[in-house]
mmCIF file of C-alpha atoms and ligand atoms in Angstrom:
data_model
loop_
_atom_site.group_PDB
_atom_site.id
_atom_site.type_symbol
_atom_site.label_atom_id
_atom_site.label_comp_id
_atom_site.label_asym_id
_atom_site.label_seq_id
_atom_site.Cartn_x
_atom_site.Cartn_y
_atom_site.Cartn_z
ATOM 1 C CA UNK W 129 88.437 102.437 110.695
ATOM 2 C CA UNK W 130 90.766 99.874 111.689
ATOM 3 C CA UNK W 131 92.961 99.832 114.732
ATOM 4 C CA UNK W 132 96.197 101.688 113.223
ATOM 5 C CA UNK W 133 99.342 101.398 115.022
ATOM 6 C CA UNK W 134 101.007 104.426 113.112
ATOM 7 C CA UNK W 135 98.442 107.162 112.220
ATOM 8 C CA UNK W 136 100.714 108.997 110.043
ATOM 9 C CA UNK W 137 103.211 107.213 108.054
ATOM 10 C CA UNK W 138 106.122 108.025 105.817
ATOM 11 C CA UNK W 139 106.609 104.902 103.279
ATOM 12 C CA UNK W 140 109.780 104.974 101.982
ATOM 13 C CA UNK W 141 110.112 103.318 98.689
ATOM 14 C CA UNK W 142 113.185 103.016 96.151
ATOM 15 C CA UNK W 143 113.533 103.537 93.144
ATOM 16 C CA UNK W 144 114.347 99.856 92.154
ATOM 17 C CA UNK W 145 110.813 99.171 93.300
ATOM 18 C CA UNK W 146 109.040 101.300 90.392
ATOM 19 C CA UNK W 147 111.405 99.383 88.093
ATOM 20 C CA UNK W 148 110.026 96.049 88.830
ATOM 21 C CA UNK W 149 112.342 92.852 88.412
ATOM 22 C CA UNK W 150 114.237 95.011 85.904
ATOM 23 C CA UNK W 151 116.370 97.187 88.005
ATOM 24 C CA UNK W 152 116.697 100.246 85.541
ATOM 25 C CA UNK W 153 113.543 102.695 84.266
ATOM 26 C CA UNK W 154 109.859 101.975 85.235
ATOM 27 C CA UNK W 155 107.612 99.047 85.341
ATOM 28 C CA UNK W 156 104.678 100.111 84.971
ATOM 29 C CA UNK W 157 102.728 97.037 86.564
ATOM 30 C CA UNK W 158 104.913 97.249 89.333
ATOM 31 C CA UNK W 159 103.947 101.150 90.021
ATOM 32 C CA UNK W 160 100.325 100.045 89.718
ATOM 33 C CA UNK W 161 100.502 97.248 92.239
ATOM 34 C CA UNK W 162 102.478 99.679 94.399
ATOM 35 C CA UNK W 163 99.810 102.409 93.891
ATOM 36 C CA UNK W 164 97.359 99.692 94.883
ATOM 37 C CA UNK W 165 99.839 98.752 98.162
ATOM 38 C CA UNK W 166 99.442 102.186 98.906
ATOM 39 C CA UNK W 167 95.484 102.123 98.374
ATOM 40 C CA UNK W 168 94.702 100.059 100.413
ATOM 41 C CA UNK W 169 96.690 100.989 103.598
ATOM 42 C CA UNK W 170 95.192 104.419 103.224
ATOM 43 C CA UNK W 171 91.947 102.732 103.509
ATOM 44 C CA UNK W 172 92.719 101.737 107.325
ATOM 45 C CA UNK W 173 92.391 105.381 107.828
ATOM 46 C CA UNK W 174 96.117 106.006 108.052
ATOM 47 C CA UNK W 175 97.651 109.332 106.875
ATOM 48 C CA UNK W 176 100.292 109.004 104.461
ATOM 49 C CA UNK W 177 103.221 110.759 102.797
ATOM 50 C CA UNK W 178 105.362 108.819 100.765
ATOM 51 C CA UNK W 179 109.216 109.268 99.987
ATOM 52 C CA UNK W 180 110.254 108.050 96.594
ATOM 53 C CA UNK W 181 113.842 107.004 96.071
ATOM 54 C CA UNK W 182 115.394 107.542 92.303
ATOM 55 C CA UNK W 183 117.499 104.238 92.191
ATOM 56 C CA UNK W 184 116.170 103.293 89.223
ATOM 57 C CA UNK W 185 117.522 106.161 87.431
ATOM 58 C CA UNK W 186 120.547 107.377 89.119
ATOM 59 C CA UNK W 187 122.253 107.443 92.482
ATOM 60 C CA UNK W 188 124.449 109.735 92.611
ATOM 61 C CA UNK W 189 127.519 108.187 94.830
ATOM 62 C CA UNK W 190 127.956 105.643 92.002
ATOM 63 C CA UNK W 191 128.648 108.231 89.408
ATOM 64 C CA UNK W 192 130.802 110.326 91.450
ATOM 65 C CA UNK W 193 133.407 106.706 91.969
ATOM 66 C CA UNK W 194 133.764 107.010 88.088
ATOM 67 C CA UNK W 195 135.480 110.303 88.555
ATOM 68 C CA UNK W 196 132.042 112.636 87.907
ATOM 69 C CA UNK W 197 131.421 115.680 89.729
ATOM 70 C CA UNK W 198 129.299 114.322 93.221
ATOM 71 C CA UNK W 199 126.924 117.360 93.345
ATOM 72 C CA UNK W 200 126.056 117.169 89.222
ATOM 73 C CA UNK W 201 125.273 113.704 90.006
ATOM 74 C CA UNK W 202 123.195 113.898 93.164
ATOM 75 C CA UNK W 203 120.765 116.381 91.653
ATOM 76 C CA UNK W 204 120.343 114.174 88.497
ATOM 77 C CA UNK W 205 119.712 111.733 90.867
ATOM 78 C CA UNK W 206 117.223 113.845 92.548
ATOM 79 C CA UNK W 207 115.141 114.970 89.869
ATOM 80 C CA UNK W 208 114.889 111.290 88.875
ATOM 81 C CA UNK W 209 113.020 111.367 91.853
ATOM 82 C CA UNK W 210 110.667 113.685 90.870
ATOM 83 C CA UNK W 211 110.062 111.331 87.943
ATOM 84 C CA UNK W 212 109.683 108.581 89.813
ATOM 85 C CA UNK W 213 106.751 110.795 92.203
ATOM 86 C CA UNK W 214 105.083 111.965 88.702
ATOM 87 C CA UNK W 215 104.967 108.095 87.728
ATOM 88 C CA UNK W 216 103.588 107.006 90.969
ATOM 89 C CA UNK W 217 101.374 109.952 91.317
ATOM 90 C CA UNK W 218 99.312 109.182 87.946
ATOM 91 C CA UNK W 219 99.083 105.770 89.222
ATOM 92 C CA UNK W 220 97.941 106.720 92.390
ATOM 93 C CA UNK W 221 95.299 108.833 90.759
ATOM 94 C CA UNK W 222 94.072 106.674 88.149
ATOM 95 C CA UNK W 223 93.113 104.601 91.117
ATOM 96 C CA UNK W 224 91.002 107.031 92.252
ATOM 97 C CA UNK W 225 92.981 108.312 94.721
ATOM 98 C CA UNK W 226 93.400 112.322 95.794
ATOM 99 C CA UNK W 227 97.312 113.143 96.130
ATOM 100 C CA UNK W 228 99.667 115.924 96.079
ATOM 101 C CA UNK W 229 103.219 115.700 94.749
ATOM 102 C CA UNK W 230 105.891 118.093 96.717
ATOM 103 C CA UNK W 231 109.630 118.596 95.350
ATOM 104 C CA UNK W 232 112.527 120.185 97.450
ATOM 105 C CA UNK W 233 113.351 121.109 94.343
ATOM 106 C CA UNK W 234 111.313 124.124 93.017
ATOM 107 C CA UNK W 235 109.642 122.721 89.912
ATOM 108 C CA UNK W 236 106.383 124.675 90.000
ATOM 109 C CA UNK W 237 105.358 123.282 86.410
ATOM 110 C CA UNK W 238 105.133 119.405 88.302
ATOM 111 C CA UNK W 239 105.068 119.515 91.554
ATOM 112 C CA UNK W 240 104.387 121.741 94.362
ATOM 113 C CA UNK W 241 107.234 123.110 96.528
ATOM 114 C CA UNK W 242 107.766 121.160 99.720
ATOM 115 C CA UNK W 243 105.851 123.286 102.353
ATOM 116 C CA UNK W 244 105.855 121.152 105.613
ATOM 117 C CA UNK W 245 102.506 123.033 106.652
ATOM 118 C CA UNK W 246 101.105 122.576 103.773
ATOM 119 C CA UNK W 247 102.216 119.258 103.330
ATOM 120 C CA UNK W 248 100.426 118.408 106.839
ATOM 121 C CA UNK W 249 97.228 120.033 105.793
ATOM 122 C CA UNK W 250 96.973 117.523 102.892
ATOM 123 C CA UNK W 251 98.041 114.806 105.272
ATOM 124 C CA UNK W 252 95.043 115.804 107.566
ATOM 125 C CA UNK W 253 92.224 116.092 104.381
ATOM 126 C CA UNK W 254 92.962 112.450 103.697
ATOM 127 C CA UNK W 255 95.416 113.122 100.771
ATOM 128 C CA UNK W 256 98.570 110.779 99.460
ATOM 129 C CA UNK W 257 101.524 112.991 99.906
ATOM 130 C CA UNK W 258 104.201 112.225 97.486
ATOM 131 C CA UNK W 259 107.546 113.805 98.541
ATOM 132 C CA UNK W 260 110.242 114.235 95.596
ATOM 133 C CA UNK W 261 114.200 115.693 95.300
ATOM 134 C CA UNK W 262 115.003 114.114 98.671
ATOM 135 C CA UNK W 263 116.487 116.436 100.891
ATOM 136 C CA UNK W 264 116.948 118.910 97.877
ATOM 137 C CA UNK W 265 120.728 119.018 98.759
ATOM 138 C CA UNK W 266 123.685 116.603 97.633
ATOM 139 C CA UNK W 267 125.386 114.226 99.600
ATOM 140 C CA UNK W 268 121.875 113.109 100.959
ATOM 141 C CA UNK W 269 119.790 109.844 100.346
ATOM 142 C CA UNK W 270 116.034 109.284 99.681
ATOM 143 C CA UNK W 271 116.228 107.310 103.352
ATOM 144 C CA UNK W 272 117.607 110.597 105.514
ATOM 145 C CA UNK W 273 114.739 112.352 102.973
ATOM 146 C CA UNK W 274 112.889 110.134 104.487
ATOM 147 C CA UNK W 275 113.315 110.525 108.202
ATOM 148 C CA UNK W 276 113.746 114.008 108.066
ATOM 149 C CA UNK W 277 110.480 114.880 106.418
ATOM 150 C CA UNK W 278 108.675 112.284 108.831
ATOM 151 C CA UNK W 279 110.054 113.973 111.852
ATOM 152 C CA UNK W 280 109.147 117.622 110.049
ATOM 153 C CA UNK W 281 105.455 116.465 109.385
ATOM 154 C CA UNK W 282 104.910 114.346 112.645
ATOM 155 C CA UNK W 283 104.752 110.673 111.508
ATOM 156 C CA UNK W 284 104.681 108.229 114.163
ATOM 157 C CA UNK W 285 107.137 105.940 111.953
ATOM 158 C CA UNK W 286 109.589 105.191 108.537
ATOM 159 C CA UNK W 287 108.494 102.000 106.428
ATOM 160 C CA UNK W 288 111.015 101.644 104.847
ATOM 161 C CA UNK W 289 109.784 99.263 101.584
ATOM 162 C CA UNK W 290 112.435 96.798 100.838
ATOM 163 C CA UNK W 291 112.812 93.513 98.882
ATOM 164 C CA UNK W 292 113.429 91.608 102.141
ATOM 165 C CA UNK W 293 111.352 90.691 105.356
ATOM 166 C CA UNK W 294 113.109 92.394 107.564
ATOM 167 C CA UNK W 295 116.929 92.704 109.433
ATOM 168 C CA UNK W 296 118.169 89.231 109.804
ATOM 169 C CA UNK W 297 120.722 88.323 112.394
ATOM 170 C CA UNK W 298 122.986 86.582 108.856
ATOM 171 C CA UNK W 299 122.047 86.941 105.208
ATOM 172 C CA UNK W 300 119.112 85.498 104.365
ATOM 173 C CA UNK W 301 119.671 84.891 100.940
ATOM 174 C CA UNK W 302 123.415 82.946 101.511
ATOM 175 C CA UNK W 303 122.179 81.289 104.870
ATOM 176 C CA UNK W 304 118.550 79.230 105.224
ATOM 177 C CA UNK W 305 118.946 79.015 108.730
ATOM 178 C CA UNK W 306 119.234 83.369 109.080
ATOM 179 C CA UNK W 307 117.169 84.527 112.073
ATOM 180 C CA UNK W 308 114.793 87.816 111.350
ATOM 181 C CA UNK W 309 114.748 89.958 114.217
ATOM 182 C CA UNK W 310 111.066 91.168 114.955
ATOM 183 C CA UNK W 311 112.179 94.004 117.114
ATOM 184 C CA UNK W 312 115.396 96.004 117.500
ATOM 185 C CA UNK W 313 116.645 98.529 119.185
ATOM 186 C CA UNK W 314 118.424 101.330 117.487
ATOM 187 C CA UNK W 315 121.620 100.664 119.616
ATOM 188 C CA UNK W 316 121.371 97.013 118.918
ATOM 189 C CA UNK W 317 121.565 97.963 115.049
ATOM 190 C CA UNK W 318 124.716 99.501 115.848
ATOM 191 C CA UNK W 319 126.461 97.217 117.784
ATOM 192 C CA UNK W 320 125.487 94.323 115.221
ATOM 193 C CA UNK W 321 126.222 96.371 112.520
ATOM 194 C CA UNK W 322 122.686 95.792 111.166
ATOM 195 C CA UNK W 323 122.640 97.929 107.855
ATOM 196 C CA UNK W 324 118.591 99.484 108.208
ATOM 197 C CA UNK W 325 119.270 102.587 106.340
ATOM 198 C CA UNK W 326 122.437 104.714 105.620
ATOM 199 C CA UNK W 327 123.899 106.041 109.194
ATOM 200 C CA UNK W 328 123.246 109.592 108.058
ATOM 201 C CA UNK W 329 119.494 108.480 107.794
ATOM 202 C CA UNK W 330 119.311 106.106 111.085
ATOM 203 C CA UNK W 331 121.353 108.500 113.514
ATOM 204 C CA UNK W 332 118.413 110.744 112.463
ATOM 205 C CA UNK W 333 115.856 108.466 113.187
ATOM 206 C CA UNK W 334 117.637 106.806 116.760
ATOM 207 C CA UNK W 335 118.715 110.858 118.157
ATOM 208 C CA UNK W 336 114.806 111.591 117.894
ATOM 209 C CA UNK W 337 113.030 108.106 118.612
ATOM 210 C CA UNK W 338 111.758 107.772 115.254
ATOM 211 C CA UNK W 339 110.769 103.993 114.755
ATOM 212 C CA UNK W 340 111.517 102.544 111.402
ATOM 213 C CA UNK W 341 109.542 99.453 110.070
ATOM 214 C CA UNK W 342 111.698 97.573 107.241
ATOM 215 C CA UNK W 343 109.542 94.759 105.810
ATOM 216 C CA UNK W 344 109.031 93.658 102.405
ATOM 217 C CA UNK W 345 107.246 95.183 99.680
ATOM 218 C CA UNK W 346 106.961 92.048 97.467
ATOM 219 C CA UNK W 347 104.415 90.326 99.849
ATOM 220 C CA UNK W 348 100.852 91.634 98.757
ATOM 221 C CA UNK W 349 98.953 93.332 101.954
ATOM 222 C CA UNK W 350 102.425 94.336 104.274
ATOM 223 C CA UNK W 351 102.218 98.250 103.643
ATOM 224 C CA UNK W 352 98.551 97.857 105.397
ATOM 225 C CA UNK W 353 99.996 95.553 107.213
ATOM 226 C CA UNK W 354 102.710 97.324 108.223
ATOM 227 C CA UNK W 355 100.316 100.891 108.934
ATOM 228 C CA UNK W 356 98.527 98.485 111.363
ATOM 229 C CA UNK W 357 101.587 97.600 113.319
ATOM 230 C CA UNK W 358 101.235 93.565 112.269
ATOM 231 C CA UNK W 359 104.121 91.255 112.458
ATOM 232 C CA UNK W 360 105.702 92.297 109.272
ATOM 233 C CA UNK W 361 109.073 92.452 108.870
ATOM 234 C CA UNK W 362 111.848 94.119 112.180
ATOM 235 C CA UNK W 363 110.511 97.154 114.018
ATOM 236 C CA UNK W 364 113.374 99.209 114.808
ATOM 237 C CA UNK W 365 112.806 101.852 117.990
ATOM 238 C CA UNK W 366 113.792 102.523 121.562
ATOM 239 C CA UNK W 367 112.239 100.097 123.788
ATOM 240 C CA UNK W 368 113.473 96.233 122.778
HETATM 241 N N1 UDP O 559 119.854 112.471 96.385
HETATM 242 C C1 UDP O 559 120.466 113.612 96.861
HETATM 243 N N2 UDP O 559 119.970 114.222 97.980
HETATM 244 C C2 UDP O 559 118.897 113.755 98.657
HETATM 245 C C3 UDP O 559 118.285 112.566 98.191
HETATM 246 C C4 UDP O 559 118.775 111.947 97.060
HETATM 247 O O1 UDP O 559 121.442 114.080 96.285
HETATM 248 O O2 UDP O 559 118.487 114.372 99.658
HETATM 249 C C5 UDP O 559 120.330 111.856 95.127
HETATM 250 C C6 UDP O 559 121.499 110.906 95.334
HETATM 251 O O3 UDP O 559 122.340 110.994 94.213
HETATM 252 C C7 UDP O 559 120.808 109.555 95.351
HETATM 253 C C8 UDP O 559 119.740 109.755 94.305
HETATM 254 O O4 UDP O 559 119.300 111.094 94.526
HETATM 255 O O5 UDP O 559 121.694 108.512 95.000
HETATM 256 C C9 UDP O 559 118.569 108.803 94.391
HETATM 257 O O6 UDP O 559 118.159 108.613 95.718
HETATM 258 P P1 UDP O 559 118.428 107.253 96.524
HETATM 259 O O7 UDP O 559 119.743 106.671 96.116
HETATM 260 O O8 UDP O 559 118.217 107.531 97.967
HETATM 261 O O9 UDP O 559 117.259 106.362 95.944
HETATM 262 P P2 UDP O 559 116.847 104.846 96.289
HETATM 263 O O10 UDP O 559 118.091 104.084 96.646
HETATM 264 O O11 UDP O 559 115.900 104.893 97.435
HETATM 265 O O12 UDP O 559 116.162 104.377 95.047
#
């Protein structure tokens, strides 16, 4: 097994990532070579649980601006989650791999319901655990999903999968001379106003020392990468 800095991850991808270069719906290349991202940081010997965002299908905030009812919205958006897990799980498996897909939402016909024991136990037999409906409650994001379930099931860290390399001190994409921080600390992200993850999400992560790696998804190899605590991307945590 190879050295692993994080021994139990939660890998927190969007929704825009199972949609490819397309935005909307699914890619279904792109959910293979995620499932294969996936496959191969497992094989370091890393335990991992994955978050899946629903993006691709709807977020709910953006509805509720055009005068729709917030709540309707959010658990539409959160049961396009549980799409998004079924897509990724089949993928996953046709790899070869053994997972388990949990819902906060009860949907006993497709998923199991989010047990954290249970969801630990599969963690511990080697199993992908694929965590759907967020939160289960409105008014939430995928990325508070995300740190709350990693704190509930003991991961050591968030990836958070993104489409760039990590927190830059300018925009990258409007300045060629932008600076990517390697490390940060969580009251460094505030100051600088460093957008990581939604503040609901990061005051969760900085209140219980929860690192979060944000690195890029695109570049084949960084989720392994990223499970073995390489440079990839900007570790965010306590000490600088
Ligand atoms: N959502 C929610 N509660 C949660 C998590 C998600 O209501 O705990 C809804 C919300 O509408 C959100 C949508 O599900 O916009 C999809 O999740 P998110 O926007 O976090 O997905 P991502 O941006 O990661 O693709």
């Amino acid at each position: 097994m190879a050295q692993v800095r994080w021994p139990r991850v939660m890998l927190k991808l969007s929704g825009e990532a199972m949609a490819g270069g397309r935005g909307l719906g699914f890619d279904v290349a792109a959910i293979d070579a995620i499932a294969r991202e996936v496959g191969e940081a497992k094989a370091t010997g890393a335990e991992i649980a994955i978050m899946v965002g629903g993006g691709n299908i709807m977020r709910g905030a953006r509805t509720a601006e055009a005068d729709r009812d917030r709540s309707a919205a959010d658990s539409i958006g959160m049961l396009a989650t549980v799409q998004n897990g079924l897509a990724l799980q089949e993928a996953l498996e046709r790899q070869g791999h053994d997972t388990r897909l949990q819902s906060a939402i009860t949907m006993s016909a497709v998923a199991e319901p989010f047990i954290r024991r249970r969801a630990i136990r599969h963690l511990e037999k080697g199993r992908i655990v694929i965590l759907s409906a967020g939160t289960g409650n409105p008014y939430f994001s995928t990325d508070t999903a995300a740190a709350l379930r990693a704190l509930e099931v003991r991961a050591q860290a968030v990836l958070k999968a993104t489409n760039v390399d990590g927190i830059y001190d300018r925009d990258p994409h409007k300045h060629p001379d932008a600076r990517r921080y390697r490390r940060l600390t969580y009251d460094q992200c505030i100051e600088q106003r460093l957008g990581v993850m939604d503040l609901t999400a990061f005051t969760l992560c900085a209140e219980n020392d929860l690192p979060v790696v944000v690195f890029d998804l695109g570049a084949p190899g960084n989720v392994r990468r990223a499970v073995l605590g390489e440079d990839v991307g900007t570790v965010v945590g306590r000490e600088p």
